[in-house]
């Protein structure tokens, strides 16, 4: 009976196997971080839209009244100081108006499904720029990753699925290089991916420290206590708006 001979792996092959396993782990970790970042950006964008529609428009109205009052006072008492104040107030009002009614205010509530998250993870694992073979491939993957983020932010699962299908059908998904070259490429990919994970963690830290993110945290904490913080802010601003209208009327009715 013939004896079956089992070929042992060379040290290079064994190392390549280990590095492939490490790369798979790093790919999964990077995809998870990319998902976390995309998810937080989308949630923050959604909250900002809600904030601007409910509170930002009132700030804009208040700033507009402040500008009208300053302009009225400058017309009645045209000094360099009153004119400068009027110009500054008008600039603030224009900026508030643009912010309150700009693109950010149109963002709607965002609740990604489990399937959408799964698709984004898989796309990130396969097309992430950190796993590119050269600069041209990196640029193309960067564009694809940007499209993946856009698709995720608008909840477009079909677009993510198409990207995943296109990759799986392409020649890129087929491995086939010399051991030495592939080992070097994988080591570099692992190093680059780990750096990117650290960069994403830092970006998440910065986003969570932003004014809008902290406002989001306060609003959500208030909701747990049964309070609608945005409604409370809106009520306060509405009172201030009424006061400014009365002030404008009082100034306008002064004897000339």
C-alpha positions as YAML, in Angstrom:
chain: A
units: angstrom
residues:
- id: 1
  name: UNK
  ca: [0.00, 0.00, 0.00]
- id: 2
  name: UNK
  ca: [1.60, 3.27, -1.03]
- id: 3
  name: UNK
  ca: [2.46, 5.71, 1.70]
- id: 4
  name: UNK
  ca: [0.93, 9.17, 1.31]
- id: 5
  name: UNK
  ca: [3.58, 11.89, 1.49]
- id: 6
  name: UNK
  ca: [2.48, 15.16, 3.06]
- id: 7
  name: UNK
  ca: [4.47, 18.17, 1.94]
- id: 8
  name: UNK
  ca: [5.45, 20.46, 4.77]
- id: 9
  name: UNK
  ca: [5.22, 24.22, 4.39]
- id: 10
  name: UNK
  ca: [8.41, 26.13, 3.95]
- id: 11
  name: UNK
  ca: [9.13, 28.85, 6.55]
- id: 12
  name: UNK
  ca: [8.17, 31.46, 3.96]
- id: 13
  name: UNK
  ca: [4.86, 29.74, 3.26]
- id: 14
  name: UNK
  ca: [4.12, 29.40, 6.96]
- id: 15
  name: UNK
  ca: [4.85, 33.09, 7.51]
- id: 16
  name: UNK
  ca: [2.65, 34.01, 4.56]
- id: 17
  name: UNK
  ca: [-0.19, 31.96, 6.05]
- id: 18
  name: UNK
  ca: [0.19, 33.76, 9.38]
- id: 19
  name: UNK
  ca: [0.28, 37.17, 7.71]
- id: 20
  name: UNK
  ca: [-2.80, 36.38, 5.63]
- id: 21
  name: UNK
  ca: [-4.64, 35.52, 8.83]
- id: 22
  name: UNK
  ca: [-3.41, 38.72, 10.46]
- id: 23
  name: UNK
  ca: [-4.47, 40.72, 7.41]
- id: 24
  name: UNK
  ca: [-7.94, 39.19, 7.54]
- id: 25
  name: UNK
  ca: [-8.23, 40.24, 11.20]
- id: 26
  name: UNK
  ca: [-7.01, 43.76, 10.43]
- id: 27
  name: UNK
  ca: [-9.39, 44.04, 7.45]
- id: 28
  name: UNK
  ca: [-12.31, 43.17, 9.71]
- id: 29
  name: UNK
  ca: [-11.18, 45.66, 12.37]
- id: 30
  name: UNK
  ca: [-10.72, 48.44, 9.81]
- id: 31
  name: UNK
  ca: [-14.10, 47.74, 8.23]
- id: 32
  name: UNK
  ca: [-15.70, 47.92, 11.68]
- id: 33
  name: UNK
  ca: [-14.02, 51.27, 12.40]
- id: 34
  name: UNK
  ca: [-15.06, 52.64, 9.00]
- id: 35
  name: UNK
  ca: [-18.63, 51.58, 9.76]
- id: 36
  name: UNK
  ca: [-18.48, 53.22, 13.19]
- id: 37
  name: UNK
  ca: [-17.20, 56.45, 11.63]
- id: 38
  name: UNK
  ca: [-19.76, 56.43, 8.80]
- id: 39
  name: UNK
  ca: [-22.54, 55.66, 11.27]
- id: 40
  name: UNK
  ca: [-21.56, 58.47, 13.64]
- id: 41
  name: UNK
  ca: [-21.21, 60.97, 10.80]
- id: 42
  name: UNK
  ca: [-24.69, 60.04, 9.54]
- id: 43
  name: UNK
  ca: [-26.22, 60.28, 13.02]
- id: 44
  name: UNK
  ca: [-24.57, 63.65, 13.61]
- id: 45
  name: UNK
  ca: [-25.75, 64.93, 10.23]
- id: 46
  name: UNK
  ca: [-29.28, 63.75, 11.01]
- id: 47
  name: UNK
  ca: [-29.26, 65.45, 14.42]
- id: 48
  name: UNK
  ca: [-27.87, 68.66, 12.92]
- id: 49
  name: UNK
  ca: [-30.74, 68.75, 10.43]
- id: 50
  name: UNK
  ca: [-33.23, 68.28, 13.24]
- id: 51
  name: UNK
  ca: [-31.53, 70.96, 15.34]
- id: 52
  name: UNK
  ca: [-31.46, 73.49, 12.50]
- id: 53
  name: UNK
  ca: [-35.11, 72.93, 11.58]
- id: 54
  name: UNK
  ca: [-36.31, 73.20, 15.17]
- id: 55
  name: UNK
  ca: [-33.89, 75.67, 16.77]
- id: 56
  name: UNK
  ca: [-31.55, 77.04, 14.10]
- id: 57
  name: UNK
  ca: [-34.34, 78.81, 12.22]
- id: 58
  name: UNK
  ca: [-35.29, 80.64, 15.42]
- id: 59
  name: UNK
  ca: [-31.70, 81.71, 16.01]
- id: 60
  name: UNK
  ca: [-31.70, 83.02, 12.43]
- id: 61
  name: UNK
  ca: [-34.92, 84.94, 13.05]
- id: 62
  name: UNK
  ca: [-33.51, 86.36, 16.28]
- id: 63
  name: UNK
  ca: [-30.30, 87.46, 14.56]
- id: 64
  name: UNK
  ca: [-32.33, 89.06, 11.76]
- id: 65
  name: UNK
  ca: [-34.26, 91.11, 14.30]
- id: 66
  name: UNK
  ca: [-31.01, 92.10, 16.02]
- id: 67
  name: UNK
  ca: [-29.67, 93.28, 12.65]
- id: 68
  name: UNK
  ca: [-32.84, 95.26, 11.92]
- id: 69
  name: UNK
  ca: [-32.67, 96.91, 15.35]
- id: 70
  name: UNK
  ca: [-28.98, 97.80, 14.86]
- id: 71
  name: UNK
  ca: [-29.68, 99.19, 11.39]
- id: 72
  name: UNK
  ca: [-32.59, 101.23, 12.69]
- id: 73
  name: UNK
  ca: [-30.49, 102.66, 15.52]
- id: 74
  name: UNK
  ca: [-27.69, 103.47, 13.06]
- id: 75
  name: UNK
  ca: [-30.15, 105.35, 10.82]
- id: 76
  name: UNK
  ca: [-31.46, 107.37, 13.77]
- id: 77
  name: UNK
  ca: [-28.01, 108.03, 15.25]
- id: 78
  name: UNK
  ca: [-25.47, 107.60, 12.40]
- id: 79
  name: UNK
  ca: [-22.14, 107.39, 14.24]
- id: 80
  name: UNK
  ca: [-19.15, 105.19, 13.34]
- id: 81
  name: UNK
  ca: [-19.92, 102.98, 16.33]
- id: 82
  name: UNK
  ca: [-23.60, 102.40, 15.48]
- id: 83
  name: UNK
  ca: [-22.81, 101.82, 11.81]
- id: 84
  name: UNK
  ca: [-20.09, 99.31, 12.65]
- id: 85
  name: UNK
  ca: [-22.45, 97.51, 15.02]
- id: 86
  name: UNK
  ca: [-25.11, 97.41, 12.31]
- id: 87
  name: UNK
  ca: [-22.68, 95.93, 9.79]
- id: 88
  name: UNK
  ca: [-21.58, 93.24, 12.23]
- id: 89
  name: UNK
  ca: [-25.16, 92.39, 13.14]
- id: 90
  name: UNK
  ca: [-26.13, 92.11, 9.46]
- id: 91
  name: UNK
  ca: [-23.18, 89.82, 8.78]
- id: 92
  name: UNK
  ca: [-24.19, 87.58, 11.70]
- id: 93
  name: UNK
  ca: [-27.80, 87.51, 10.50]
- id: 94
  name: UNK
  ca: [-26.79, 86.52, 6.96]
- id: 95
  name: UNK
  ca: [-24.56, 83.72, 8.29]
- id: 96
  name: UNK
  ca: [-27.31, 82.43, 10.57]
- id: 97
  name: UNK
  ca: [-29.81, 82.50, 7.71]
- id: 98
  name: UNK
  ca: [-27.52, 80.52, 5.46]
- id: 99
  name: UNK
  ca: [-26.80, 77.94, 8.17]
- id: 100
  name: UNK
  ca: [-30.44, 77.52, 9.17]
- id: 101
  name: UNK
  ca: [-31.74, 77.06, 5.63]
- id: 102
  name: UNK
  ca: [-28.75, 75.42, 3.92]
- id: 103
  name: UNK
  ca: [-28.21, 71.84, 2.82]
- id: 104
  name: UNK
  ca: [-27.45, 70.61, 6.35]
- id: 105
  name: UNK
  ca: [-30.96, 71.52, 7.48]
- id: 106
  name: UNK
  ca: [-32.45, 69.04, 4.99]
- id: 107
  name: UNK
  ca: [-30.90, 65.95, 6.62]
- id: 108
  name: UNK
  ca: [-33.57, 63.54, 7.84]
- id: 109
  name: UNK
  ca: [-33.65, 61.01, 10.67]
- id: 110
  name: UNK
  ca: [-31.25, 58.14, 10.06]
- id: 111
  name: UNK
  ca: [-31.77, 54.55, 11.19]
- id: 112
  name: UNK
  ca: [-29.48, 52.13, 9.26]
- id: 113
  name: UNK
  ca: [-30.64, 48.54, 9.04]
- id: 114
  name: UNK
  ca: [-28.54, 45.54, 10.07]
- id: 115
  name: UNK
  ca: [-28.31, 44.53, 6.40]
- id: 116
  name: UNK
  ca: [-27.02, 47.97, 5.41]
- id: 117
  name: UNK
  ca: [-24.31, 47.74, 8.08]
- id: 118
  name: UNK
  ca: [-23.35, 44.23, 6.94]
- id: 119
  name: UNK
  ca: [-23.00, 45.36, 3.32]
- id: 120
  name: UNK
  ca: [-20.89, 48.37, 4.28]
- id: 121
  name: UNK
  ca: [-18.53, 46.15, 6.31]
- id: 122
  name: UNK
  ca: [-18.07, 43.78, 3.39]
- id: 123
  name: UNK
  ca: [-17.47, 46.60, 0.91]
- id: 124
  name: UNK
  ca: [-14.93, 48.24, 3.23]
- id: 125
  name: UNK
  ca: [-13.06, 44.96, 3.67]
- id: 126
  name: UNK
  ca: [-12.64, 44.55, -0.08]
- id: 127
  name: UNK
  ca: [-12.25, 48.00, -1.59]
- id: 128
  name: UNK
  ca: [-10.53, 49.97, 1.17]
- id: 129
  name: UNK
  ca: [-7.61, 52.08, -0.19]
- id: 130
  name: UNK
  ca: [-5.24, 50.61, 2.41]
- id: 131
  name: UNK
  ca: [-5.28, 47.36, 0.45]
- id: 132
  name: UNK
  ca: [-4.36, 48.87, -2.92]
- id: 133
  name: UNK
  ca: [-1.49, 47.48, -4.97]
- id: 134
  name: UNK
  ca: [-0.26, 50.81, -6.34]
- id: 135
  name: UNK
  ca: [-1.05, 54.55, -6.44]
- id: 136
  name: UNK
  ca: [-3.51, 54.27, -9.33]
- id: 137
  name: UNK
  ca: [-5.38, 51.47, -7.55]
- id: 138
  name: UNK
  ca: [-5.33, 53.51, -4.34]
- id: 139
  name: UNK
  ca: [-6.92, 56.53, -6.05]
- id: 140
  name: UNK
  ca: [-9.63, 54.38, -7.59]
- id: 141
  name: UNK
  ca: [-10.36, 52.67, -4.28]
- id: 142
  name: UNK
  ca: [-10.48, 56.04, -2.52]
- id: 143
  name: UNK
  ca: [-13.19, 57.17, -4.95]
- id: 144
  name: UNK
  ca: [-15.09, 53.92, -4.45]
- id: 145
  name: UNK
  ca: [-14.85, 54.21, -0.66]
- id: 146
  name: UNK
  ca: [-16.22, 57.75, -0.86]
- id: 147
  name: UNK
  ca: [-19.15, 56.42, -2.91]
- id: 148
  name: UNK
  ca: [-19.68, 53.67, -0.34]
- id: 149
  name: UNK
  ca: [-19.85, 56.26, 2.44]
- id: 150
  name: UNK
  ca: [-22.34, 58.31, 0.44]
- id: 151
  name: UNK
  ca: [-24.48, 55.23, -0.22]
- id: 152
  name: UNK
  ca: [-24.44, 54.31, 3.46]
- id: 153
  name: UNK
  ca: [-25.37, 57.84, 4.55]
- id: 154
  name: UNK
  ca: [-28.47, 57.78, 2.34]
- id: 155
  name: UNK
  ca: [-29.35, 54.17, 3.23]
- id: 156
  name: UNK
  ca: [-28.79, 52.85, -0.30]
- id: 157
  name: UNK
  ca: [-28.26, 49.12, 0.23]
- id: 158
  name: UNK
  ca: [-28.65, 48.37, -3.49]
- id: 159
  name: UNK
  ca: [-25.69, 50.60, -4.37]
- id: 160
  name: UNK
  ca: [-23.51, 48.87, -1.76]
- id: 161
  name: UNK
  ca: [-24.57, 45.46, -3.06]
- id: 162
  name: UNK
  ca: [-23.68, 46.46, -6.63]
- id: 163
  name: UNK
  ca: [-20.23, 47.60, -5.49]
- id: 164
  name: UNK
  ca: [-19.72, 44.29, -3.70]
- id: 165
  name: UNK
  ca: [-20.88, 42.27, -6.72]
- id: 166
  name: UNK
  ca: [-18.66, 44.25, -9.09]
- id: 167
  name: UNK
  ca: [-15.61, 43.60, -6.93]
- id: 168
  name: UNK
  ca: [-16.28, 39.87, -6.57]
- id: 169
  name: UNK
  ca: [-16.63, 39.53, -10.34]
- id: 170
  name: UNK
  ca: [-13.43, 41.46, -11.07]
- id: 171
  name: UNK
  ca: [-9.94, 40.03, -11.51]
- id: 172
  name: UNK
  ca: [-8.78, 41.92, -8.40]
- id: 173
  name: UNK
  ca: [-10.37, 39.34, -6.13]
- id: 174
  name: UNK
  ca: [-8.09, 36.63, -7.56]
- id: 175
  name: UNK
  ca: [-4.81, 36.13, -5.68]
- id: 176
  name: UNK
  ca: [-1.71, 34.97, -7.53]
- id: 177
  name: UNK
  ca: [1.74, 36.33, -6.81]
- id: 178
  name: UNK
  ca: [5.12, 35.05, -5.72]
- id: 179
  name: UNK
  ca: [5.47, 34.31, -2.01]
- id: 180
  name: UNK
  ca: [8.08, 36.96, -1.34]
- id: 181
  name: UNK
  ca: [6.26, 39.76, -3.17]
- id: 182
  name: UNK
  ca: [2.92, 38.87, -1.65]
- id: 183
  name: UNK
  ca: [4.42, 38.69, 1.84]
- id: 184
  name: UNK
  ca: [5.90, 42.18, 1.50]
- id: 185
  name: UNK
  ca: [2.63, 43.54, 0.12]
- id: 186
  name: UNK
  ca: [0.60, 42.03, 2.96]
- id: 187
  name: UNK
  ca: [2.99, 43.34, 5.63]
- id: 188
  name: UNK
  ca: [2.68, 46.84, 4.16]
- id: 189
  name: UNK
  ca: [-1.09, 46.56, 3.97]
- id: 190
  name: UNK
  ca: [-1.27, 45.51, 7.62]
- id: 191
  name: UNK
  ca: [0.94, 48.43, 8.66]
- id: 192
  name: UNK
  ca: [-1.08, 50.94, 6.65]
- id: 193
  name: UNK
  ca: [-4.40, 49.58, 7.90]
- id: 194
  name: UNK
  ca: [-3.29, 49.81, 11.53]
- id: 195
  name: UNK
  ca: [-2.28, 53.44, 10.99]
- id: 196
  name: UNK
  ca: [-5.67, 54.13, 9.41]
- id: 197
  name: UNK
  ca: [-7.47, 52.53, 12.35]
- id: 198
  name: UNK
  ca: [-5.61, 54.90, 14.68]
- id: 199
  name: UNK
  ca: [-6.50, 57.85, 12.44]
- id: 200
  name: UNK
  ca: [-10.19, 56.87, 12.42]
- id: 201
  name: UNK
  ca: [-10.15, 56.57, 16.21]
- id: 202
  name: UNK
  ca: [-8.73, 60.09, 16.42]
- id: 203
  name: UNK
  ca: [-11.34, 61.44, 14.01]
- id: 204
  name: UNK
  ca: [-14.10, 59.83, 16.07]
- id: 205
  name: UNK
  ca: [-12.65, 61.42, 19.20]
- id: 206
  name: UNK
  ca: [-12.62, 64.84, 17.50]
- id: 207
  name: UNK
  ca: [-16.17, 64.45, 16.18]
- id: 208
  name: UNK
  ca: [-17.49, 63.41, 19.60]
- id: 209
  name: UNK
  ca: [-15.86, 66.50, 21.11]
- id: 210
  name: UNK
  ca: [-17.52, 68.87, 18.60]
- id: 211
  name: UNK
  ca: [-20.19, 71.33, 19.74]
- id: 212
  name: UNK
  ca: [-22.91, 69.60, 17.71]
- id: 213
  name: UNK
  ca: [-22.02, 66.15, 19.08]
- id: 214
  name: UNK
  ca: [-22.08, 67.45, 22.65]
- id: 215
  name: UNK
  ca: [-25.43, 69.09, 22.01]
- id: 216
  name: UNK
  ca: [-26.67, 65.76, 20.64]
- id: 217
  name: UNK
  ca: [-25.49, 64.01, 23.82]
- id: 218
  name: UNK
  ca: [-27.28, 66.56, 26.03]
- id: 219
  name: UNK
  ca: [-30.50, 66.29, 24.03]
- id: 220
  name: UNK
  ca: [-30.43, 62.48, 24.20]
- id: 221
  name: UNK
  ca: [-29.69, 62.54, 27.93]
- id: 222
  name: UNK
  ca: [-32.63, 64.91, 28.46]
- id: 223
  name: UNK
  ca: [-34.89, 62.59, 26.44]
- id: 224
  name: UNK
  ca: [-34.06, 59.77, 28.85]
- id: 225
  name: UNK
  ca: [-35.42, 62.02, 31.62]
- id: 226
  name: UNK
  ca: [-38.58, 62.68, 29.63]
- id: 227
  name: UNK
  ca: [-37.58, 66.18, 28.51]
- id: 228
  name: UNK
  ca: [-37.57, 67.65, 25.02]
- id: 229
  name: UNK
  ca: [-34.55, 69.92, 25.22]
- id: 230
  name: UNK
  ca: [-34.90, 71.24, 21.67]
- id: 231
  name: UNK
  ca: [-38.52, 72.20, 22.33]
- id: 232
  name: UNK
  ca: [-37.40, 74.00, 25.50]
- id: 233
  name: UNK
  ca: [-34.74, 75.90, 23.55]
- id: 234
  name: UNK
  ca: [-37.29, 76.77, 20.88]
- id: 235
  name: UNK
  ca: [-39.68, 78.14, 23.51]
- id: 236
  name: UNK
  ca: [-36.93, 80.30, 25.04]
- id: 237
  name: UNK
  ca: [-35.94, 81.67, 21.64]
- id: 238
  name: UNK
  ca: [-39.55, 82.40, 20.74]
- id: 239
  name: UNK
  ca: [-39.79, 84.55, 23.88]
- id: 240
  name: UNK
  ca: [-36.60, 86.40, 22.96]
- id: 241
  name: UNK
  ca: [-37.90, 86.97, 19.43]
- id: 242
  name: UNK
  ca: [-41.08, 88.55, 20.83]
- id: 243
  name: UNK
  ca: [-38.98, 90.84, 23.03]
- id: 244
  name: UNK
  ca: [-36.86, 91.95, 20.05]
- id: 245
  name: UNK
  ca: [-39.94, 92.68, 17.97]
- id: 246
  name: UNK
  ca: [-41.31, 94.85, 20.75]
- id: 247
  name: UNK
  ca: [-37.93, 96.60, 21.04]
- id: 248
  name: UNK
  ca: [-37.86, 97.33, 17.31]
- id: 249
  name: UNK
  ca: [-41.39, 98.74, 17.50]
- id: 250
  name: UNK
  ca: [-40.45, 100.93, 20.48]
- id: 251
  name: UNK
  ca: [-37.38, 102.35, 18.71]
- id: 252
  name: UNK
  ca: [-39.30, 102.94, 15.48]
- id: 253
  name: UNK
  ca: [-42.01, 104.87, 17.33]
- id: 254
  name: UNK
  ca: [-39.64, 107.26, 19.06]
- id: 255
  name: UNK
  ca: [-40.26, 110.91, 18.23]
- id: 256
  name: UNK
  ca: [-37.91, 112.06, 15.47]
...
